[in-house]
């Protein structure tokens, strides 16, 4: 069992975690000052969202220099100190590799747009206008409008799946791939433990630049970009060749027990997602992030549907491939806003008891909800456009509330985004003092997971349960644990005997005999007393109480 299978990943949206110099933006020194919190929480790996020099049109996902630190967030010395201190505490550090595109202010793009004959021209995707003088084809950008922008000076369009200020690199040009491998070497030499590859599904586009057909399933309220079926801008076969090269480099920097990992950001149904693992002979990602639960609508969080999601993924994975689970990230509404606090606690019980590496989004351990951002204060303009003005990603990126002081312990200045509305009562200090808080639940789940091989490494085995309940076992050698999750708002009853190791409600433990009554939205982890055989489960639900 290797570290990246056993670990829990904690996503740090660097700009919002901890400010150390009072400018209102989170920074690297701030992260460093909070490492002990992360150790106490029980995560093993941090993924740092971009901290590179950037014009901040997409808050760091528009990189102007891959091998430096934005002065607002620190410098390379600060980075090295953070990495050293993290490693000293046994924490691994993964960086965000924004490989698909650069900032339009990156020197590579400035050289590329300079003239049609620039040696860097072909580092980006340039095309002549279409027959009508408009864009070369109908491709759409995530952030609204065409995926092409005309550069008047040279009379050609360049491709950007995101903002016009985020031109797409051309991975059909081997020099570009070499340059990105060089960037990776730069950070690997400094000692990072791996990369999360941003927008991994978009690295290469169709060689023939074919128009995408209309999406018959598009309905108002869906993203404008999804008016088209993305046959030619996502999941292209050649993309896998790029990821194989990334992986091969990481493998050269790996030693047993000290692998450097490659994780891809890939939104896809599981049958497409599994391609990003590559094969046992030619591997790609150690795992691509699996986002089904991130995009599962609130009404689909039922025992039956969630069981289907888990089993579809478990069933699709080749035996050698390792699963992973995610509930939220900096691009999506927070899980507590989507499900409410009670069900969000249950969702975390699921996250940390399933087979596979869990990723926790900063602040979700406090049960943070999305913040309300008045439209005139939106910082995430691209996301605001992406979601048709209904939501901006700022909502999920509020500064971490550490205490109830005016800056929430996040900053002594004015935070760049508003603190969560309820930060005076919902903050790390306050939740630490409440033994039944969300924070304590996550902490206990993470610690149990670390101490219990069946949870970290055991096989997943589905077991029958009454309607509204999802139950499974985790099995490791002779050790067997039962997880039972009541997704309904009614009490439910199972027949089970053993020791309750943990409940979502943090209000019971110890020996349990015969009928096990689950409260609404309660999850239970139980070590059965009987050996062998499958748990007996009643199907008559609440009537059995
Ligand atoms: C990824 C990031 C998102 C960013 C986009 C463009 O999806 O997670 O925040 O806007 O890529 O880099």
Coordinates of C-alpha atoms and ligand atoms in Angstrom, one line a residue:
X1 CA 0.0 0.0 0.0
X2 CA 1.5 3.3 -1.0
X3 CA 1.1 6.7 0.6
X4 CA -1.2 8.2 -2.2
X5 CA -3.7 5.4 -1.6
X6 CA -3.7 5.8 2.2
X7 CA -3.6 9.5 2.4
X8 CA -6.5 12.0 2.6
X9 CA -5.9 15.1 0.4
X10 CA -6.8 18.5 1.6
X11 CA -7.4 21.1 -1.1
X12 CA -6.1 24.6 -0.1
X13 CA -7.5 27.5 -2.1
X14 CA -4.3 29.4 -1.3
X15 CA -5.7 32.9 -1.7
X16 CA -8.3 32.1 1.0
X17 CA -6.6 30.0 3.6
X18 CA -4.4 32.3 5.8
X19 CA -3.1 35.8 5.2
X20 CA 0.3 36.5 6.9
X21 CA 0.9 40.1 5.9
X22 CA -2.4 41.9 6.2
X23 CA -3.0 42.5 2.5
X24 CA -6.2 40.4 2.6
X25 CA -5.0 37.6 0.4
X26 CA -3.9 34.2 1.7
X27 CA -0.3 33.4 1.1
X28 CA 2.3 30.7 1.5
X29 CA 3.6 31.8 4.8
X30 CA 0.0 31.7 6.0
X31 CA -0.3 28.1 4.9
X32 CA 2.9 27.3 6.7
X33 CA 1.6 28.8 9.9
X34 CA -1.4 26.4 9.8
X35 CA 0.3 23.1 9.1
X36 CA -0.2 21.9 12.7
X37 CA -3.9 22.4 12.2
X38 CA -3.8 20.1 9.2
X39 CA -1.8 17.5 11.1
X40 CA -4.3 17.6 14.0
X41 CA -7.1 17.3 11.5
X42 CA -5.5 14.1 10.2
X43 CA -5.1 14.8 6.5
X44 CA -1.9 13.5 4.9
X45 CA -1.5 15.6 1.8
X46 CA -2.2 19.2 0.8
X47 CA -3.0 20.3 -2.7
X48 CA -2.1 24.0 -3.2
X49 CA -4.1 25.9 -5.7
X50 CA -1.9 28.2 -7.9
X51 CA 0.4 30.7 -6.3
X52 CA 2.4 31.5 -9.4
X53 CA 2.8 35.1 -10.8
X54 CA -0.4 35.9 -12.4
X55 CA -2.5 38.9 -13.6
X56 CA -5.3 37.1 -11.6
X57 CA -7.9 37.3 -14.3
X58 CA -8.8 33.7 -13.2
X59 CA -7.3 34.0 -9.7
X60 CA -4.1 32.3 -10.4
X61 CA -5.2 29.9 -13.1
X62 CA -3.7 32.3 -15.6
X63 CA -0.1 31.7 -15.1
X64 CA 2.5 34.3 -16.2
X65 CA 5.5 32.3 -14.9
X66 CA 5.4 28.7 -14.0
X67 CA 8.6 28.7 -12.0
X68 CA 8.1 31.5 -9.5
X69 CA 5.7 32.7 -6.8
X70 CA 3.4 35.7 -7.1
X71 CA 4.8 38.5 -4.8
X72 CA 1.4 38.7 -3.1
X73 CA 1.7 35.1 -2.1
X74 CA 5.4 34.9 -1.1
X75 CA 8.5 33.9 -2.9
X76 CA 10.5 30.8 -3.7
X77 CA 12.2 30.9 -0.3
X78 CA 8.8 30.9 1.3
X79 CA 7.8 28.0 -0.8
X80 CA 10.9 26.0 0.1
X81 CA 10.2 26.7 3.8
X82 CA 6.6 25.6 3.5
X83 CA 7.6 22.4 1.7
X84 CA 10.3 21.7 4.3
X85 CA 8.0 22.2 7.3
X86 CA 5.2 20.2 5.7
X87 CA 7.6 17.3 5.0
X88 CA 8.9 17.5 8.6
X89 CA 5.4 16.9 9.8
X90 CA 4.8 14.0 7.4
X91 CA 2.6 16.0 5.1
X92 CA 2.9 15.6 1.3
X93 CA 2.5 18.6 -1.0
X94 CA 0.9 18.5 -4.4
X95 CA 1.0 21.5 -6.8
X96 CA -1.6 22.7 -9.3
X97 CA -0.1 22.3 -12.8
X98 CA -2.0 24.7 -15.1
X99 CA -0.8 22.9 -18.2
X100 CA -3.6 23.5 -20.7
X101 CA -3.1 27.3 -21.0
X102 CA -0.9 30.2 -19.9
X103 CA -1.8 33.8 -19.1
X104 CA -1.8 36.0 -22.2
X105 CA 1.0 37.8 -20.4
X106 CA 3.2 34.8 -20.3
X107 CA 6.4 35.5 -22.3
X108 CA 5.7 32.5 -24.5
X109 CA 2.4 34.0 -25.6
X110 CA 3.8 37.5 -26.0
X111 CA 6.4 36.0 -28.3
X112 CA 3.8 33.8 -30.1
X113 CA 1.4 36.7 -30.9
X114 CA 4.3 39.0 -32.0
X115 CA 4.3 37.7 -35.6
X116 CA 3.2 34.8 -37.7
X117 CA 6.9 33.9 -38.1
X118 CA 7.8 34.0 -34.4
X119 CA 9.6 30.8 -33.3
X120 CA 6.9 30.5 -30.6
X121 CA 4.0 31.0 -33.0
X122 CA 3.2 27.3 -33.0
X123 CA 3.3 27.0 -29.2
X124 CA -0.3 28.2 -29.2
X125 CA -3.3 27.2 -31.4
X126 CA -3.6 29.8 -34.2
X127 CA -6.0 29.5 -37.1
X128 CA -7.1 31.7 -40.0
X129 CA -10.6 33.2 -39.8
X130 CA -13.5 31.1 -41.0
X131 CA -14.9 31.8 -44.5
X132 CA -17.2 34.5 -43.2
X133 CA -14.3 36.3 -41.4
X134 CA -15.5 35.0 -38.0
X135 CA -14.0 32.4 -35.7
X136 CA -12.5 29.3 -37.4
X137 CA -15.2 27.0 -36.0
X138 CA -18.1 26.9 -33.6
X139 CA -16.3 25.9 -30.4
X140 CA -17.4 27.7 -27.2
X141 CA -15.4 28.7 -24.2
X142 CA -16.3 27.8 -20.6
X143 CA -16.4 31.4 -19.6
X144 CA -18.9 32.6 -22.3
X145 CA -18.7 33.3 -26.1
X146 CA -16.5 31.7 -28.7
X147 CA -13.4 29.7 -27.8
X148 CA -11.5 31.9 -30.3
X149 CA -10.3 35.5 -30.2
X150 CA -9.0 37.5 -33.1
X151 CA -5.5 39.0 -32.8
X152 CA -5.8 42.0 -35.1
X153 CA -2.1 42.5 -35.5
X154 CA -1.5 39.2 -37.1
X155 CA -5.0 38.6 -38.5
X156 CA -5.5 35.1 -37.0
X157 CA -7.6 33.7 -34.2
X158 CA -6.1 31.9 -31.1
X159 CA -7.8 29.2 -29.1
X160 CA -8.8 29.5 -25.5
X161 CA -11.2 27.1 -23.7
X162 CA -11.3 29.6 -20.8
X163 CA -10.8 33.3 -20.9
X164 CA -9.2 35.2 -23.9
X165 CA -6.5 35.9 -21.3
X166 CA -5.9 32.2 -21.0
X167 CA -4.6 31.1 -24.5
X168 CA -4.4 27.3 -25.0
X169 CA -1.0 25.8 -25.4
X170 CA -0.5 23.6 -28.5
X171 CA 0.6 20.1 -27.3
X172 CA 0.9 18.9 -30.9
X173 CA 4.1 20.8 -30.8
X174 CA 6.8 18.7 -29.1
X175 CA 8.6 21.8 -27.8
X176 CA 5.5 22.7 -25.7
X177 CA 5.5 19.3 -24.1
X178 CA 9.2 19.5 -23.4
X179 CA 8.7 23.0 -21.9
X180 CA 6.0 21.7 -19.5
X181 CA 8.1 18.7 -18.5
X182 CA 10.9 21.2 -17.7
X183 CA 8.4 23.1 -15.5
X184 CA 7.6 19.8 -13.7
X185 CA 11.3 19.1 -13.2
X186 CA 11.8 22.5 -11.7
X187 CA 9.3 21.7 -8.9
X188 CA 10.2 18.0 -8.6
X189 CA 13.8 19.0 -8.0
X190 CA 12.5 21.2 -5.2
X191 CA 10.8 18.2 -3.7
X192 CA 7.1 18.4 -4.4
X193 CA 5.2 15.1 -4.2
X194 CA 3.1 15.5 -7.3
X195 CA 0.7 17.5 -9.4
X196 CA -2.9 18.0 -10.0
X197 CA -3.2 18.7 -13.7
X198 CA -5.7 21.4 -14.3
X199 CA -8.2 21.0 -17.2
X200 CA -6.5 17.7 -18.1
X201 CA -9.3 16.6 -20.5
X202 CA -8.7 19.7 -22.7
X203 CA -5.0 19.5 -23.4
X204 CA -5.4 18.6 -27.1
X205 CA -8.2 19.3 -29.6
X206 CA -9.3 17.7 -32.8
X207 CA -6.6 17.9 -35.5
X208 CA -9.2 18.8 -38.1
X209 CA -11.0 21.5 -36.0
X210 CA -14.4 20.1 -36.8
X211 CA -17.5 21.9 -35.6
X212 CA -19.1 20.4 -32.6
X213 CA -22.7 19.2 -33.1
X214 CA -25.6 20.7 -31.1
X215 CA -26.4 18.9 -27.8
X216 CA -30.0 17.7 -27.9
X217 CA -30.1 17.5 -24.1
X218 CA -29.3 21.2 -23.6
X219 CA -32.0 23.1 -21.6
X220 CA -32.1 26.7 -20.4
X221 CA -30.2 27.0 -17.1
X222 CA -27.4 24.7 -18.4
X223 CA -24.0 26.2 -19.3
X224 CA -24.0 28.0 -22.7
X225 CA -20.9 25.9 -23.6
X226 CA -23.0 22.8 -23.3
X227 CA -25.2 23.8 -26.1
X228 CA -22.7 21.7 -28.0
X229 CA -21.6 18.1 -27.6
X230 CA -17.9 18.2 -26.9
X231 CA -16.7 15.6 -29.4
X232 CA -13.7 17.5 -30.5
X233 CA -12.5 19.6 -27.5
X234 CA -12.5 17.0 -24.7
X235 CA -11.0 13.6 -24.1
X236 CA -9.1 13.5 -27.4
X237 CA -7.0 10.3 -27.8
X238 CA -3.8 12.3 -28.1
X239 CA -4.3 13.9 -24.7
X240 CA -3.5 10.5 -23.2
X241 CA -0.1 10.6 -24.9
X242 CA 0.7 13.8 -23.1
X243 CA -0.4 12.4 -19.7
X244 CA 1.7 9.3 -20.3
X245 CA 4.8 11.6 -20.7
X246 CA 3.9 13.5 -17.6
X247 CA 3.6 10.2 -15.7
X248 CA 6.8 8.8 -17.1
X249 CA 8.7 11.8 -15.8
X250 CA 7.1 11.5 -12.4
X251 CA 8.0 7.8 -12.3
X252 CA 11.6 8.7 -12.9
X253 CA 11.5 10.9 -9.8
X254 CA 9.8 8.2 -7.8
X255 CA 11.1 5.6 -5.4
X256 CA 9.2 2.9 -3.6
X257 CA 7.4 4.6 -0.7
X258 CA 8.1 8.0 -2.2
X259 CA 6.1 8.1 -5.4
X260 CA 5.4 11.4 -7.1
X261 CA 1.8 11.4 -8.1
X262 CA -0.2 12.6 -11.1
X263 CA -3.8 13.5 -10.6
X264 CA -6.0 14.8 -13.4
X265 CA -8.9 17.2 -13.2
X266 CA -11.3 15.3 -15.4
X267 CA -15.1 15.8 -15.5
X268 CA -16.4 12.7 -17.2
X269 CA -18.7 9.7 -16.8
X270 CA -16.9 6.8 -15.3
X271 CA -16.5 4.9 -18.6
X272 CA -14.6 7.9 -20.0
X273 CA -12.9 8.7 -16.7
X274 CA -11.2 5.3 -16.4
X275 CA -9.3 6.0 -19.6
X276 CA -7.2 8.5 -17.7
X277 CA -5.7 5.8 -15.5
X278 CA -4.0 4.5 -18.7
X279 CA -3.2 0.8 -18.5
X280 CA -1.1 -1.3 -16.1
X281 CA 1.7 -1.3 -18.7
X282 CA 1.4 2.4 -19.8
X283 CA 0.0 4.3 -16.8
X284 CA -1.3 7.8 -16.9
X285 CA -2.8 9.4 -13.8
X286 CA -2.4 7.7 -10.5
X287 CA -6.1 8.6 -10.5
X288 CA -8.2 11.2 -12.2
X289 CA -10.4 13.1 -9.8
X290 CA -13.8 11.4 -9.7
X291 CA -16.4 14.1 -9.6
X292 CA -19.7 12.2 -9.7
X293 CA -20.6 13.2 -6.1
X294 CA -19.5 16.8 -6.8
X295 CA -22.1 17.1 -9.5
X296 CA -24.8 14.9 -7.9
X297 CA -27.9 17.1 -7.4
X298 CA -29.3 17.3 -3.9
X299 CA -32.4 15.3 -4.8
X300 CA -30.2 12.4 -6.0
X301 CA -28.5 12.0 -2.7
X302 CA -30.6 8.9 -1.9
X303 CA -29.3 5.6 -0.6
X304 CA -30.2 3.9 -3.8
X305 CA -28.6 6.5 -6.1
X306 CA -25.4 6.9 -4.1
X307 CA -25.1 3.1 -4.0
X308 CA -25.4 3.0 -7.8
X309 CA -22.7 5.7 -8.1
X310 CA -20.3 3.8 -5.9
X311 CA -20.9 0.5 -7.6
X312 CA -20.7 1.9 -11.1
X313 CA -17.3 3.2 -10.4
X314 CA -16.1 0.2 -8.4
X315 CA -17.4 -2.0 -11.2
X316 CA -15.7 0.0 -14.0
X317 CA -12.2 0.2 -12.5
X318 CA -9.6 -2.3 -13.5
X319 CA -8.3 -4.4 -10.6
X320 CA -5.0 -2.6 -10.5
X321 CA -6.6 0.9 -10.5
X322 CA -7.4 2.8 -7.3
X323 CA -10.6 4.8 -6.7
X324 CA -10.9 8.3 -5.3
X325 CA -13.8 10.4 -4.0
X326 CA -14.4 14.2 -3.9
X327 CA -17.4 16.1 -2.5
X328 CA -16.4 19.7 -3.4
X329 CA -13.8 22.0 -4.8
X330 CA -13.1 25.7 -5.6
X331 CA -15.3 25.5 -8.8
X332 CA -18.6 24.2 -7.3
X333 CA -21.1 25.1 -4.6
X334 CA -20.1 23.8 -1.2
X335 CA -21.5 20.4 -0.1
X336 CA -23.2 22.0 3.0
X337 CA -25.0 24.5 0.8
X338 CA -26.1 21.7 -1.6
X339 CA -27.3 19.3 1.1
X340 CA -27.7 21.2 4.3
X341 CA -25.5 20.4 7.3
X342 CA -27.0 17.1 8.5
X343 CA -26.7 15.5 5.1
X344 CA -23.3 17.0 4.5
X345 CA -22.1 15.2 7.7
X346 CA -23.5 12.0 6.2
X347 CA -21.7 12.7 2.9
X348 CA -18.4 13.1 4.8
X349 CA -19.0 9.8 6.6
X350 CA -19.4 8.3 3.1
X351 CA -16.3 10.1 1.8
X352 CA -14.0 8.8 4.5
X353 CA -15.4 5.2 4.7
X354 CA -15.4 4.3 1.0
X355 CA -12.5 2.6 -0.6
X356 CA -10.4 5.2 -2.3
X357 CA -8.4 8.3 -1.7
X358 CA -10.6 11.1 -0.3
X359 CA -10.2 14.7 -1.1
X360 CA -11.5 17.3 1.4
X361 CA -12.1 20.9 0.4
X362 CA -10.8 23.4 2.9
X363 CA -13.5 24.7 5.2
X364 CA -15.9 21.8 4.5
X365 CA -14.7 20.3 7.8
X366 CA -16.4 23.2 9.4
X367 CA -19.6 22.7 7.5
X368 CA -19.1 26.0 5.7
X369 CA -21.8 27.1 3.3
X370 CA -21.4 29.3 0.3
X371 CA -21.1 33.0 1.0
X372 CA -23.5 35.5 -0.5
X373 CA -21.7 37.9 -2.8
X374 CA -23.5 40.9 -4.0
X375 CA -23.3 41.0 -7.9
X376 CA -21.3 44.3 -7.8
X377 CA -18.7 42.7 -5.6
X378 CA -18.1 39.6 -7.6
X379 CA -14.4 38.8 -8.1
X380 CA -14.8 35.7 -10.1
X381 CA -16.1 37.3 -13.3
X382 CA -15.4 34.4 -15.5
X383 CA -17.3 32.0 -13.3
X384 CA -20.1 34.5 -12.9
X385 CA -20.5 34.4 -16.7
X386 CA -20.1 30.6 -16.8
X387 CA -23.1 30.2 -14.5
X388 CA -25.2 32.8 -16.4
X389 CA -25.0 35.3 -13.6
X390 CA -26.7 32.9 -11.2
X391 CA -23.7 32.0 -9.1
X392 CA -20.0 32.8 -9.0
X393 CA -17.3 30.6 -7.6
X394 CA -16.4 33.3 -5.1
X395 CA -19.3 31.8 -3.0
X396 CA -17.2 28.6 -2.4
X397 CA -13.9 30.5 -1.9
X398 CA -14.5 32.5 1.3
X399 CA -11.6 33.1 3.6
X400 CA -11.1 30.3 6.2
X401 CA -12.7 31.4 9.5
X402 CA -10.2 30.5 12.3
X403 CA -11.8 32.4 15.1
X404 CA -14.5 35.0 15.9
X405 CA -12.2 38.1 15.7
X406 CA -13.0 40.8 13.1
X407 CA -10.8 39.3 10.4
X408 CA -11.8 35.8 11.4
X409 CA -8.2 35.1 12.2
X410 CA -7.7 35.0 8.5
X411 CA -6.3 38.5 8.1
X412 CA -5.6 41.6 10.1
X413 CA -6.6 43.6 7.0
X414 CA -9.6 43.5 4.8
X415 CA -10.3 40.1 3.3
X416 CA -10.3 39.9 -0.5
X417 CA -13.6 38.1 -0.3
X418 CA -16.2 38.4 2.5
X419 CA -15.9 36.0 5.4
X420 CA -18.7 33.5 5.7
X421 CA -21.7 35.2 7.2
X422 CA -21.8 33.0 10.3
X423 CA -18.0 33.1 10.9
X424 CA -18.4 34.4 14.5
X425 CA -20.0 31.1 15.6
X426 CA -18.7 28.7 12.9
X427 CA -15.0 28.9 13.0
X428 CA -12.1 26.5 13.9
X429 CA -11.8 27.8 17.5
X430 CA -15.6 27.6 18.2
X431 CA -16.0 24.1 16.6
X432 CA -13.0 22.8 18.5
X433 CA -14.8 23.5 21.7
X434 CA -18.0 21.7 20.7
X435 CA -17.3 17.9 21.0
X436 CA -20.2 17.1 18.5
X437 CA -19.2 19.6 15.8
X438 CA -18.6 18.9 12.2
X439 CA -14.9 19.5 12.8
X440 CA -14.8 16.7 15.4
X441 CA -16.6 14.4 13.1
X442 CA -14.2 14.9 10.3
X443 CA -11.2 14.6 12.7
X444 CA -12.5 11.4 14.1
X445 CA -13.2 10.0 10.7
X446 CA -9.7 10.9 9.5
X447 CA -8.0 9.4 12.6
X448 CA -10.0 6.2 12.4
X449 CA -9.1 5.9 8.8
X450 CA -5.5 6.3 9.6
X451 CA -5.6 3.7 12.3
X452 CA -7.8 1.1 10.6
X453 CA -6.4 -0.8 7.7
X454 CA -9.8 -2.1 6.8
X455 CA -10.9 1.5 6.2
X456 CA -7.8 2.6 4.4
X457 CA -7.1 -0.4 2.3
X458 CA -9.9 -2.9 2.7
X459 CA -12.1 -4.3 0.0
X460 CA -15.5 -2.8 -0.6
X461 CA -18.5 -5.2 -0.3
X462 CA -22.0 -4.0 -0.8
X463 CA -24.6 -5.4 1.6
X464 CA -28.4 -5.3 1.5
X465 CA -30.2 -2.7 3.6
X466 CA -33.7 -1.4 4.2
X467 CA -35.0 1.3 1.8
X468 CA -33.3 4.6 2.6
X469 CA -30.2 3.0 4.0
X470 CA -27.0 2.3 2.2
X471 CA -24.8 -0.3 3.8
X472 CA -21.4 -1.8 2.9
X473 CA -18.5 -3.6 4.5
X474 CA -14.9 -2.9 4.4
X475 CA -12.9 -6.1 4.6
X476 CA -9.2 -6.5 5.3
X477 CA -7.9 -10.0 6.2
X478 CA -10.0 -11.1 9.1
X479 CA -11.1 -7.5 9.9
X480 CA -14.6 -6.5 8.9
X481 CA -16.3 -3.2 9.4
X482 CA -19.9 -2.3 8.7
X483 CA -20.9 1.1 7.4
X484 CA -24.6 1.9 7.5
X485 CA -25.8 5.3 6.2
X486 CA -29.4 6.4 6.7
X487 CA -30.1 8.8 3.8
X488 CA -33.7 9.3 4.8
X489 CA -35.3 11.7 7.2
X490 CA -37.0 8.9 9.1
X491 CA -35.5 6.5 11.7
X492 CA -34.5 3.1 10.2
X493 CA -33.6 -0.2 11.8
X494 CA -30.9 -2.8 11.0
X495 CA -30.1 -6.0 12.7
X496 CA -26.5 -5.8 13.7
X497 CA -24.4 -6.5 16.8
X498 CA -21.0 -5.2 17.5
X499 CA -19.1 -2.2 18.7
X500 CA -20.1 1.2 17.4
X501 CA -16.9 3.0 16.5
X502 CA -18.4 6.2 15.3
X503 CA -21.8 7.9 14.5
X504 CA -22.3 11.0 12.4
X505 CA -24.1 12.4 15.4
X506 CA -21.1 11.8 17.8
X507 CA -23.6 10.8 20.5
X508 CA -23.0 7.1 20.9
X509 CA -20.4 4.4 21.0
X510 CA -19.9 1.0 22.5
X511 CA -21.6 -2.3 22.4
X512 CA -24.7 -2.7 20.3
X513 CA -26.8 -5.9 20.3
X514 CA -29.6 -7.0 18.0
X515 CA -31.5 -4.1 16.4
X516 CA -29.6 -1.1 15.5
X517 CA -31.8 2.0 15.2
X518 CA -30.4 4.7 12.9
X519 CA -31.6 8.3 13.4
X520 CA -32.5 10.4 10.4
X521 CA -29.4 11.1 8.4
X522 CA -27.3 9.1 10.8
X523 CA -24.3 7.1 9.6
X524 CA -22.7 4.4 11.7
X525 CA -19.4 2.6 11.6
X526 CA -19.6 -0.7 13.5
X527 CA -17.2 -3.5 14.2
X528 CA -19.5 -6.6 14.1
X529 CA -19.2 -9.1 16.9
X530 CA -20.0 -12.2 14.8
X531 CA -17.3 -13.5 12.7
X532 CA -17.9 -14.6 9.1
X533 CA -21.1 -14.3 7.1
X534 CA -22.9 -11.2 6.1
X535 CA -24.7 -8.8 8.3
X536 CA -28.3 -9.7 8.9
X537 CA -30.4 -6.8 7.9
X538 CA -34.1 -6.3 8.5
X539 CA -36.1 -4.7 5.7
X540 CA -39.0 -3.5 7.6
X541 CA -37.5 -0.2 8.4
X542 CA -39.0 2.0 11.0
X543 CA -41.8 -0.5 11.9
X544 CA -39.2 -2.6 13.5
X545 CA -38.5 0.0 16.2
Ligands
LIG1 C1 -9.9 24.4 -13.8 C2 -9.8 25.1 -12.5 C3 -10.7 26.4 -12.5 C4 -10.1 27.2 -13.6 C5 -10.0 26.5 -15.0 C6 -9.2 27.2 -15.9 O1 -11.2 23.9 -14.0 O2 -10.2 24.3 -11.4 O3 -10.7 27.1 -11.3 O4 -10.9 28.4 -13.8 O5 -9.5 25.2 -14.8 O6 -7.8 27.1 -15.5

